[in-house]
């Protein structure tokens, strides 16, 4: 009937309207890096594609929330963006967004930079320390995504570890208590990447078999002696003087000339000739 025909005609555009658009489905983000890490100097291709959705589709790429760029595709296929990895600042979370005029959706992914071999530094003067010193050992990788685990070793035995969540070194304080603290120190850095832990060059530290002058010098003022230390030194001078020995002035000059207050071993004092009837307190230096 005419009425049935009119209903059929009016329903046809709703069934096959050429201007009907299909909204995009959640896009898939892929990164050409091996696993989820890349090295400085690599060129990483980031692709974003919605399995469903009417073209054209605008794909927008983001890194840590900041827009990197966008690509528009007019037919089926992904939008691509080439990323030159220049520093560890390229680490982080990447995402993309697909939009064809319908509600847009995002898909996050992450990219990490492996650690480089770390540098080991020790606060000791030169490569030696004295008993009583506190030596600070630092380990730092110039490149690598945080967090980074730094592990410290002495002669192959683990001393401890530090985890840093941002740029900067991991530090360990070592109390030098004996000559057994001499030896080879090293560290390793690891941020969980497929390249594995990276190792530093070894550092050899020598410990002098004598107390550090810092154990004798007062902390209140430069060059001041604690009362107990002063009494010990005065007693030592009197014993040497009454024994007819001279405490050479050169020993005092040598102590002050050594770097960072470390005391050099004094030469053995030579006996001083003594008068037959009078016992000298010791000659002036």
PDB file of C-alpha atoms in Angstrom:
ATOM      1  CA  UNK A   1       0.000   0.000   0.000  1.00  0.00           C
ATOM      2  CA  UNK A   2       1.088   3.632  -0.412  1.00  0.00           C
ATOM      3  CA  UNK A   3       1.366   3.891   3.323  1.00  0.00           C
ATOM      4  CA  UNK A   4       3.722   0.920   3.532  1.00  0.00           C
ATOM      5  CA  UNK A   5       5.845   2.313   0.685  1.00  0.00           C
ATOM      6  CA  UNK A   6       6.160   5.683   2.430  1.00  0.00           C
ATOM      7  CA  UNK A   7       7.346   4.012   5.611  1.00  0.00           C
ATOM      8  CA  UNK A   8       9.953   2.029   3.650  1.00  0.00           C
ATOM      9  CA  UNK A   9      11.298   5.092   1.838  1.00  0.00           C
ATOM     10  CA  UNK A  10      11.560   7.117   5.041  1.00  0.00           C
ATOM     11  CA  UNK A  11      13.458   4.315   6.731  1.00  0.00           C
ATOM     12  CA  UNK A  12      16.123   3.865   4.024  1.00  0.00           C
ATOM     13  CA  UNK A  13      18.349   6.879   4.942  1.00  0.00           C
ATOM     14  CA  UNK A  14      18.462   5.709   8.538  1.00  0.00           C
ATOM     15  CA  UNK A  15      19.753   2.324   7.439  1.00  0.00           C
ATOM     16  CA  UNK A  16      22.355   3.380   4.877  1.00  0.00           C
ATOM     17  CA  UNK A  17      23.033   7.078   5.296  1.00  0.00           C
ATOM     18  CA  UNK A  18      26.418   7.813   3.653  1.00  0.00           C
ATOM     19  CA  UNK A  19      27.058  10.624   6.114  1.00  0.00           C
ATOM     20  CA  UNK A  20      26.840   8.332   9.167  1.00  0.00           C
ATOM     21  CA  UNK A  21      30.154   8.207  11.069  1.00  0.00           C
ATOM     22  CA  UNK A  22      31.592   5.416  13.213  1.00  0.00           C
ATOM     23  CA  UNK A  23      33.341   6.673  16.373  1.00  0.00           C
ATOM     24  CA  UNK A  24      36.949   5.690  16.890  1.00  0.00           C
ATOM     25  CA  UNK A  25      37.756   2.769  19.146  1.00  0.00           C
ATOM     26  CA  UNK A  26      40.505   3.052  21.794  1.00  0.00           C
ATOM     27  CA  UNK A  27      43.801   3.390  19.889  1.00  0.00           C
ATOM     28  CA  UNK A  28      46.792   1.082  20.226  1.00  0.00           C
ATOM     29  CA  UNK A  29      50.165   2.747  20.868  1.00  0.00           C
ATOM     30  CA  UNK A  30      53.306   0.926  19.755  1.00  0.00           C
ATOM     31  CA  UNK A  31      56.947   1.977  20.090  1.00  0.00           C
ATOM     32  CA  UNK A  32      59.685   0.512  17.906  1.00  0.00           C
ATOM     33  CA  UNK A  33      62.183   0.359  20.804  1.00  0.00           C
ATOM     34  CA  UNK A  34      63.427  -3.052  21.920  1.00  0.00           C
ATOM     35  CA  UNK A  35      61.273  -3.930  24.898  1.00  0.00           C
ATOM     36  CA  UNK A  36      60.534  -0.595  26.519  1.00  0.00           C
ATOM     37  CA  UNK A  37      63.965   1.006  26.442  1.00  0.00           C
ATOM     38  CA  UNK A  38      66.179   2.883  23.991  1.00  0.00           C
ATOM     39  CA  UNK A  39      69.716   4.247  23.917  1.00  0.00           C
ATOM     40  CA  UNK A  40      70.756   7.829  23.325  1.00  0.00           C
ATOM     41  CA  UNK A  41      71.135   8.334  19.577  1.00  0.00           C
ATOM     42  CA  UNK A  42      68.334   5.934  18.657  1.00  0.00           C
ATOM     43  CA  UNK A  43      65.413   6.993  16.453  1.00  0.00           C
ATOM     44  CA  UNK A  44      62.212   5.568  17.915  1.00  0.00           C
ATOM     45  CA  UNK A  45      59.028   5.357  15.822  1.00  0.00           C
ATOM     46  CA  UNK A  46      55.801   5.828  17.775  1.00  0.00           C
ATOM     47  CA  UNK A  47      52.606   4.603  16.103  1.00  0.00           C
ATOM     48  CA  UNK A  48      48.996   5.148  17.085  1.00  0.00           C
ATOM     49  CA  UNK A  49      46.066   3.349  15.442  1.00  0.00           C
ATOM     50  CA  UNK A  50      42.380   2.853  16.170  1.00  0.00           C
ATOM     51  CA  UNK A  51      41.095  -0.530  14.937  1.00  0.00           C
ATOM     52  CA  UNK A  52      37.713   1.024  14.156  1.00  0.00           C
ATOM     53  CA  UNK A  53      36.523   4.474  13.246  1.00  0.00           C
ATOM     54  CA  UNK A  54      35.577   6.559  10.249  1.00  0.00           C
ATOM     55  CA  UNK A  55      38.356   8.517   8.528  1.00  0.00           C
ATOM     56  CA  UNK A  56      39.779  11.041   8.634  1.00  0.00           C
ATOM     57  CA  UNK A  57      41.275  10.404  12.080  1.00  0.00           C
ATOM     58  CA  UNK A  58      43.521  12.861  13.911  1.00  0.00           C
ATOM     59  CA  UNK A  59      46.179  11.152  16.044  1.00  0.00           C
ATOM     60  CA  UNK A  60      47.893  13.285  18.697  1.00  0.00           C
ATOM     61  CA  UNK A  61      51.033  12.174  20.567  1.00  0.00           C
ATOM     62  CA  UNK A  62      51.970  13.135  24.130  1.00  0.00           C
ATOM     63  CA  UNK A  63      54.994  12.756  26.433  1.00  0.00           C
ATOM     64  CA  UNK A  64      54.378  13.222  30.162  1.00  0.00           C
ATOM     65  CA  UNK A  65      51.265  15.208  29.267  1.00  0.00           C
ATOM     66  CA  UNK A  66      53.018  17.547  26.805  1.00  0.00           C
ATOM     67  CA  UNK A  67      52.036  17.409  23.127  1.00  0.00           C
ATOM     68  CA  UNK A  68      54.768  16.103  20.811  1.00  0.00           C
ATOM     69  CA  UNK A  69      52.869  16.435  17.525  1.00  0.00           C
ATOM     70  CA  UNK A  70      49.928  15.108  15.556  1.00  0.00           C
ATOM     71  CA  UNK A  71      49.198  13.204  12.374  1.00  0.00           C
ATOM     72  CA  UNK A  72      45.990  13.012  10.316  1.00  0.00           C
ATOM     73  CA  UNK A  73      45.222   9.873   8.305  1.00  0.00           C
ATOM     74  CA  UNK A  74      42.549   9.906   5.624  1.00  0.00           C
ATOM     75  CA  UNK A  75      42.303   6.137   5.223  1.00  0.00           C
ATOM     76  CA  UNK A  76      42.948   3.021   7.245  1.00  0.00           C
ATOM     77  CA  UNK A  77      46.346   2.835   8.907  1.00  0.00           C
ATOM     78  CA  UNK A  78      48.293   4.260  11.838  1.00  0.00           C
ATOM     79  CA  UNK A  79      49.587   7.729  12.505  1.00  0.00           C
ATOM     80  CA  UNK A  80      53.377   7.717  13.054  1.00  0.00           C
ATOM     81  CA  UNK A  81      55.852  10.014  14.790  1.00  0.00           C
ATOM     82  CA  UNK A  82      59.670   9.671  14.753  1.00  0.00           C
ATOM     83  CA  UNK A  83      61.413  10.509  18.043  1.00  0.00           C
ATOM     84  CA  UNK A  84      65.155  11.244  18.202  1.00  0.00           C
ATOM     85  CA  UNK A  85      66.381  10.065  21.616  1.00  0.00           C
ATOM     86  CA  UNK A  86      68.858  12.751  22.722  1.00  0.00           C
ATOM     87  CA  UNK A  87      68.996  12.371  26.518  1.00  0.00           C
ATOM     88  CA  UNK A  88      67.474  10.611  29.495  1.00  0.00           C
ATOM     89  CA  UNK A  89      64.846  13.352  29.523  1.00  0.00           C
ATOM     90  CA  UNK A  90      63.181  11.374  26.721  1.00  0.00           C
ATOM     91  CA  UNK A  91      62.321   8.700  29.291  1.00  0.00           C
ATOM     92  CA  UNK A  92      58.813   8.648  30.658  1.00  0.00           C
ATOM     93  CA  UNK A  93      55.224   7.940  29.725  1.00  0.00           C
ATOM     94  CA  UNK A  94      54.008   8.330  26.161  1.00  0.00           C
ATOM     95  CA  UNK A  95      50.371   8.327  25.066  1.00  0.00           C
ATOM     96  CA  UNK A  96      48.289   9.013  21.999  1.00  0.00           C
ATOM     97  CA  UNK A  97      44.816  10.251  21.288  1.00  0.00           C
ATOM     98  CA  UNK A  98      42.491   9.441  18.387  1.00  0.00           C
ATOM     99  CA  UNK A  99      39.769  11.823  17.254  1.00  0.00           C
ATOM    100  CA  UNK A 100      37.413  11.808  14.298  1.00  0.00           C
ATOM    101  CA  UNK A 101      34.930  14.253  15.694  1.00  0.00           C
ATOM    102  CA  UNK A 102      33.573  11.764  18.195  1.00  0.00           C
ATOM    103  CA  UNK A 103      34.772  11.456  21.841  1.00  0.00           C
ATOM    104  CA  UNK A 104      38.537  10.885  21.820  1.00  0.00           C
ATOM    105  CA  UNK A 105      40.312   8.139  23.701  1.00  0.00           C
ATOM    106  CA  UNK A 106      43.897   7.771  24.904  1.00  0.00           C
ATOM    107  CA  UNK A 107      46.338   4.914  25.298  1.00  0.00           C
ATOM    108  CA  UNK A 108      49.472   5.299  27.456  1.00  0.00           C
ATOM    109  CA  UNK A 109      52.839   3.563  27.183  1.00  0.00           C
ATOM    110  CA  UNK A 110      56.299   4.243  28.594  1.00  0.00           C
ATOM    111  CA  UNK A 111      59.885   4.491  27.325  1.00  0.00           C
ATOM    112  CA  UNK A 112      62.995   4.179  29.488  1.00  0.00           C
ATOM    113  CA  UNK A 113      66.714   4.836  28.905  1.00  0.00           C
ATOM    114  CA  UNK A 114      69.199   2.279  30.327  1.00  0.00           C
ATOM    115  CA  UNK A 115      71.909   3.412  32.717  1.00  0.00           C
ATOM    116  CA  UNK A 116      75.416   4.152  31.492  1.00  0.00           C
ATOM    117  CA  UNK A 117      78.521   2.896  33.380  1.00  0.00           C
ATOM    118  CA  UNK A 118      78.678   4.840  36.660  1.00  0.00           C
ATOM    119  CA  UNK A 119      81.519   7.007  37.966  1.00  0.00           C
ATOM    120  CA  UNK A 120      82.877   6.228  41.453  1.00  0.00           C
ATOM    121  CA  UNK A 121      84.391   9.033  43.548  1.00  0.00           C
ATOM    122  CA  UNK A 122      85.839   8.904  47.077  1.00  0.00           C
ATOM    123  CA  UNK A 123      86.289  11.968  49.273  1.00  0.00           C
ATOM    124  CA  UNK A 124      89.684  10.835  50.614  1.00  0.00           C
ATOM    125  CA  UNK A 125      92.718  13.027  49.917  1.00  0.00           C
ATOM    126  CA  UNK A 126      94.399  11.426  46.950  1.00  0.00           C
ATOM    127  CA  UNK A 127      93.778   7.709  47.424  1.00  0.00           C
ATOM    128  CA  UNK A 128      94.525   7.306  51.133  1.00  0.00           C
ATOM    129  CA  UNK A 129      92.834   7.889  54.477  1.00  0.00           C
ATOM    130  CA  UNK A 130      93.725   7.618  58.169  1.00  0.00           C
ATOM    131  CA  UNK A 131      92.027   5.637  60.902  1.00  0.00           C
ATOM    132  CA  UNK A 132      89.183   7.727  62.301  1.00  0.00           C
ATOM    133  CA  UNK A 133      88.347   9.423  59.006  1.00  0.00           C
ATOM    134  CA  UNK A 134      84.838   9.350  57.541  1.00  0.00           C
ATOM    135  CA  UNK A 135      85.107   8.787  53.788  1.00  0.00           C
ATOM    136  CA  UNK A 136      82.131   9.522  51.515  1.00  0.00           C
ATOM    137  CA  UNK A 137      81.779   7.204  48.502  1.00  0.00           C
ATOM    138  CA  UNK A 138      79.600   8.425  45.621  1.00  0.00           C
ATOM    139  CA  UNK A 139      78.328   6.553  42.570  1.00  0.00           C
ATOM    140  CA  UNK A 140      76.543   8.226  39.644  1.00  0.00           C
ATOM    141  CA  UNK A 141      75.530   7.241  36.117  1.00  0.00           C
ATOM    142  CA  UNK A 142      75.608  10.175  33.661  1.00  0.00           C
ATOM    143  CA  UNK A 143      72.602   8.723  31.799  1.00  0.00           C
ATOM    144  CA  UNK A 144      69.668   6.524  32.656  1.00  0.00           C
ATOM    145  CA  UNK A 145      66.026   6.670  33.657  1.00  0.00           C
ATOM    146  CA  UNK A 146      65.254   6.887  37.360  1.00  0.00           C
ATOM    147  CA  UNK A 147      64.814   5.228  39.732  1.00  0.00           C
ATOM    148  CA  UNK A 148      68.391   3.902  39.792  1.00  0.00           C
ATOM    149  CA  UNK A 149      69.743   1.434  42.352  1.00  0.00           C
ATOM    150  CA  UNK A 150      73.402   2.013  43.256  1.00  0.00           C
ATOM    151  CA  UNK A 151      75.255  -0.812  45.000  1.00  0.00           C
ATOM    152  CA  UNK A 152      78.666  -0.382  46.657  1.00  0.00           C
ATOM    153  CA  UNK A 153      81.356  -3.065  46.970  1.00  0.00           C
ATOM    154  CA  UNK A 154      84.666  -3.515  48.820  1.00  0.00           C
ATOM    155  CA  UNK A 155      86.888  -6.332  47.596  1.00  0.00           C
ATOM    156  CA  UNK A 156      83.815  -7.955  46.042  1.00  0.00           C
ATOM    157  CA  UNK A 157      81.718  -7.816  49.231  1.00  0.00           C
ATOM    158  CA  UNK A 158      78.580  -5.653  49.263  1.00  0.00           C
ATOM    159  CA  UNK A 159      78.796  -2.618  51.571  1.00  0.00           C
ATOM    160  CA  UNK A 160      75.283  -1.296  50.990  1.00  0.00           C
ATOM    161  CA  UNK A 161      72.980   0.226  48.384  1.00  0.00           C
ATOM    162  CA  UNK A 162      71.138   3.442  47.701  1.00  0.00           C
ATOM    163  CA  UNK A 163      68.144   4.127  45.430  1.00  0.00           C
ATOM    164  CA  UNK A 164      67.765   7.559  43.832  1.00  0.00           C
ATOM    165  CA  UNK A 165      64.448   8.626  42.315  1.00  0.00           C
ATOM    166  CA  UNK A 166      65.826  11.620  40.394  1.00  0.00           C
ATOM    167  CA  UNK A 167      69.102  12.837  38.929  1.00  0.00           C
ATOM    168  CA  UNK A 168      72.068  12.743  41.297  1.00  0.00           C
ATOM    169  CA  UNK A 169      74.519  10.324  42.896  1.00  0.00           C
ATOM    170  CA  UNK A 170      74.008   7.613  45.467  1.00  0.00           C
ATOM    171  CA  UNK A 171      76.239   8.166  48.516  1.00  0.00           C
ATOM    172  CA  UNK A 172      77.625   5.932  51.251  1.00  0.00           C
ATOM    173  CA  UNK A 173      79.577   7.092  54.345  1.00  0.00           C
ATOM    174  CA  UNK A 174      82.457   4.819  55.400  1.00  0.00           C
ATOM    175  CA  UNK A 175      83.942   5.024  58.906  1.00  0.00           C
ATOM    176  CA  UNK A 176      87.627   4.082  58.580  1.00  0.00           C
ATOM    177  CA  UNK A 177      88.337   1.922  61.638  1.00  0.00           C
ATOM    178  CA  UNK A 178      91.384  -0.134  60.657  1.00  0.00           C
ATOM    179  CA  UNK A 179      93.787  -0.987  57.874  1.00  0.00           C
ATOM    180  CA  UNK A 180      91.291  -3.649  56.788  1.00  0.00           C
ATOM    181  CA  UNK A 181      89.358  -0.808  55.161  1.00  0.00           C
ATOM    182  CA  UNK A 182      92.142  -0.578  52.579  1.00  0.00           C
ATOM    183  CA  UNK A 183      91.499  -2.220  49.238  1.00  0.00           C
ATOM    184  CA  UNK A 184      89.525  -1.932  46.029  1.00  0.00           C
ATOM    185  CA  UNK A 185      86.132  -0.222  45.996  1.00  0.00           C
ATOM    186  CA  UNK A 186      83.601  -0.299  43.137  1.00  0.00           C
ATOM    187  CA  UNK A 187      79.919   0.336  42.482  1.00  0.00           C
ATOM    188  CA  UNK A 188      77.215  -0.720  40.055  1.00  0.00           C
ATOM    189  CA  UNK A 189      74.089   0.988  38.728  1.00  0.00           C
ATOM    190  CA  UNK A 190      70.850  -0.717  37.722  1.00  0.00           C
ATOM    191  CA  UNK A 191      67.453   0.664  36.661  1.00  0.00           C
ATOM    192  CA  UNK A 192      65.898  -2.648  35.648  1.00  0.00           C
ATOM    193  CA  UNK A 193      66.532  -2.348  31.912  1.00  0.00           C
ATOM    194  CA  UNK A 194      67.421  -5.305  29.716  1.00  0.00           C
ATOM    195  CA  UNK A 195      71.030  -4.119  29.459  1.00  0.00           C
ATOM    196  CA  UNK A 196      71.487  -5.145  33.105  1.00  0.00           C
ATOM    197  CA  UNK A 197      73.667  -3.579  35.827  1.00  0.00           C
ATOM    198  CA  UNK A 198      76.555  -1.357  34.737  1.00  0.00           C
ATOM    199  CA  UNK A 199      79.841  -1.357  36.682  1.00  0.00           C
ATOM    200  CA  UNK A 200      82.267   1.429  37.564  1.00  0.00           C
ATOM    201  CA  UNK A 201      86.040   1.364  37.289  1.00  0.00           C
ATOM    202  CA  UNK A 202      87.699   0.174  40.522  1.00  0.00           C
ATOM    203  CA  UNK A 203      89.219   2.609  43.017  1.00  0.00           C
ATOM    204  CA  UNK A 204      92.006   1.585  45.420  1.00  0.00           C
ATOM    205  CA  UNK A 205      92.043   3.183  48.865  1.00  0.00           C
ATOM    206  CA  UNK A 206      95.021   2.906  51.229  1.00  0.00           C
ATOM    207  CA  UNK A 207      94.574   3.326  54.990  1.00  0.00           C
ATOM    208  CA  UNK A 208      97.480   4.555  57.122  1.00  0.00           C
ATOM    209  CA  UNK A 209      98.116   2.529  60.262  1.00  0.00           C
ATOM    210  CA  UNK A 210      97.796   5.538  62.579  1.00  0.00           C
ATOM    211  CA  UNK A 211      94.937   7.512  64.098  1.00  0.00           C
ATOM    212  CA  UNK A 212      93.624  10.399  62.086  1.00  0.00           C
ATOM    213  CA  UNK A 213      94.623  13.856  63.360  1.00  0.00           C
ATOM    214  CA  UNK A 214      90.909  14.657  63.234  1.00  0.00           C
ATOM    215  CA  UNK A 215      90.572  12.407  66.281  1.00  0.00           C
ATOM    216  CA  UNK A 216      92.936  14.754  68.152  1.00  0.00           C
ATOM    217  CA  UNK A 217      91.903  18.127  66.758  1.00  0.00           C
ATOM    218  CA  UNK A 218      88.909  19.727  68.473  1.00  0.00           C
ATOM    219  CA  UNK A 219      85.817  20.355  66.415  1.00  0.00           C
ATOM    220  CA  UNK A 220      85.169  23.724  68.053  1.00  0.00           C
ATOM    221  CA  UNK A 221      87.928  25.616  66.294  1.00  0.00           C
ATOM    222  CA  UNK A 222      90.594  25.020  63.707  1.00  0.00           C
ATOM    223  CA  UNK A 223      93.841  23.766  65.243  1.00  0.00           C
ATOM    224  CA  UNK A 224      92.531  23.563  68.821  1.00  0.00           C
ATOM    225  CA  UNK A 225      93.304  20.446  70.890  1.00  0.00           C
ATOM    226  CA  UNK A 226      90.994  18.675  73.249  1.00  0.00           C
ATOM    227  CA  UNK A 227      92.246  18.835  76.872  1.00  0.00           C
ATOM    228  CA  UNK A 228      92.882  15.084  76.965  1.00  0.00           C
ATOM    229  CA  UNK A 229      94.812  15.215  73.704  1.00  0.00           C
ATOM    230  CA  UNK A 230      96.825  18.214  74.927  1.00  0.00           C
ATOM    231  CA  UNK A 231      97.747  16.371  78.141  1.00  0.00           C
ATOM    232  CA  UNK A 232      98.892  13.332  76.158  1.00  0.00           C
ATOM    233  CA  UNK A 233     101.053  15.434  73.854  1.00  0.00           C
ATOM    234  CA  UNK A 234     102.533  17.411  76.769  1.00  0.00           C
ATOM    235  CA  UNK A 235     103.337  14.175  78.580  1.00  0.00           C
ATOM    236  CA  UNK A 236     105.010  12.824  75.437  1.00  0.00           C
ATOM    237  CA  UNK A 237     107.143  15.956  75.069  1.00  0.00           C
ATOM    238  CA  UNK A 238     108.240  15.794  78.728  1.00  0.00           C
ATOM    239  CA  UNK A 239     109.124  12.116  78.447  1.00  0.00           C
ATOM    240  CA  UNK A 240     111.208  12.784  75.355  1.00  0.00           C
ATOM    241  CA  UNK A 241     112.876  15.776  76.981  1.00  0.00           C
ATOM    242  CA  UNK A 242     113.695  13.963  80.235  1.00  0.00           C
ATOM    243  CA  UNK A 243     115.039  11.084  78.189  1.00  0.00           C
ATOM    244  CA  UNK A 244     117.496  13.444  76.574  1.00  0.00           C
ATOM    245  CA  UNK A 245     115.701  13.349  73.239  1.00  0.00           C
ATOM    246  CA  UNK A 246     114.756  16.248  71.004  1.00  0.00           C
ATOM    247  CA  UNK A 247     111.351  16.511  69.420  1.00  0.00           C
ATOM    248  CA  UNK A 248     112.347  17.914  66.009  1.00  0.00           C
ATOM    249  CA  UNK A 249     110.674  21.112  64.930  1.00  0.00           C
ATOM    250  CA  UNK A 250     110.482  19.682  61.419  1.00  0.00           C
ATOM    251  CA  UNK A 251     107.768  17.279  62.550  1.00  0.00           C
ATOM    252  CA  UNK A 252     105.470  20.186  63.392  1.00  0.00           C
ATOM    253  CA  UNK A 253     106.096  21.812  60.025  1.00  0.00           C
ATOM    254  CA  UNK A 254     105.482  18.526  58.243  1.00  0.00           C
ATOM    255  CA  UNK A 255     102.108  18.054  59.912  1.00  0.00           C
ATOM    256  CA  UNK A 256     100.900  21.494  58.859  1.00  0.00           C
ATOM    257  CA  UNK A 257     102.063  21.038  55.290  1.00  0.00           C
ATOM    258  CA  UNK A 258     100.246  17.766  54.651  1.00  0.00           C
ATOM    259  CA  UNK A 259      96.925  18.070  52.755  1.00  0.00           C
ATOM    260  CA  UNK A 260      93.689  18.195  54.716  1.00  0.00           C
ATOM    261  CA  UNK A 261      95.435  17.933  58.054  1.00  0.00           C
ATOM    262  CA  UNK A 262      96.776  14.387  57.690  1.00  0.00           C
ATOM    263  CA  UNK A 263      99.872  13.800  59.817  1.00  0.00           C
ATOM    264  CA  UNK A 264     102.986  12.301  58.260  1.00  0.00           C
ATOM    265  CA  UNK A 265     105.051   9.843  60.318  1.00  0.00           C
ATOM    266  CA  UNK A 266     107.746  11.754  62.209  1.00  0.00           C
ATOM    267  CA  UNK A 267     111.349  10.661  61.762  1.00  0.00           C
ATOM    268  CA  UNK A 268     112.809   8.794  64.735  1.00  0.00           C
ATOM    269  CA  UNK A 269     114.365  11.306  67.160  1.00  0.00           C
ATOM    270  CA  UNK A 270     118.097  11.144  67.644  1.00  0.00           C
ATOM    271  CA  UNK A 271     119.665  11.037  71.157  1.00  0.00           C
ATOM    272  CA  UNK A 272     121.080  14.306  72.505  1.00  0.00           C
ATOM    273  CA  UNK A 273     124.448  14.302  74.286  1.00  0.00           C
ATOM    274  CA  UNK A 274     124.060  14.758  78.014  1.00  0.00           C
ATOM    275  CA  UNK A 275     126.422  16.537  80.448  1.00  0.00           C
ATOM    276  CA  UNK A 276     128.098  14.385  83.108  1.00  0.00           C
ATOM    277  CA  UNK A 277     126.679  16.224  86.122  1.00  0.00           C
ATOM    278  CA  UNK A 278     123.539  17.882  84.754  1.00  0.00           C
ATOM    279  CA  UNK A 279     120.501  16.252  83.107  1.00  0.00           C
ATOM    280  CA  UNK A 280     119.168  18.546  80.391  1.00  0.00           C
ATOM    281  CA  UNK A 281     115.487  19.051  79.687  1.00  0.00           C
ATOM    282  CA  UNK A 282     116.396  18.838  76.036  1.00  0.00           C
ATOM    283  CA  UNK A 283     118.017  21.349  73.708  1.00  0.00           C
ATOM    284  CA  UNK A 284     115.999  23.988  71.904  1.00  0.00           C
ATOM    285  CA  UNK A 285     115.064  22.973  68.342  1.00  0.00           C
TER     286      UNK A 285
END
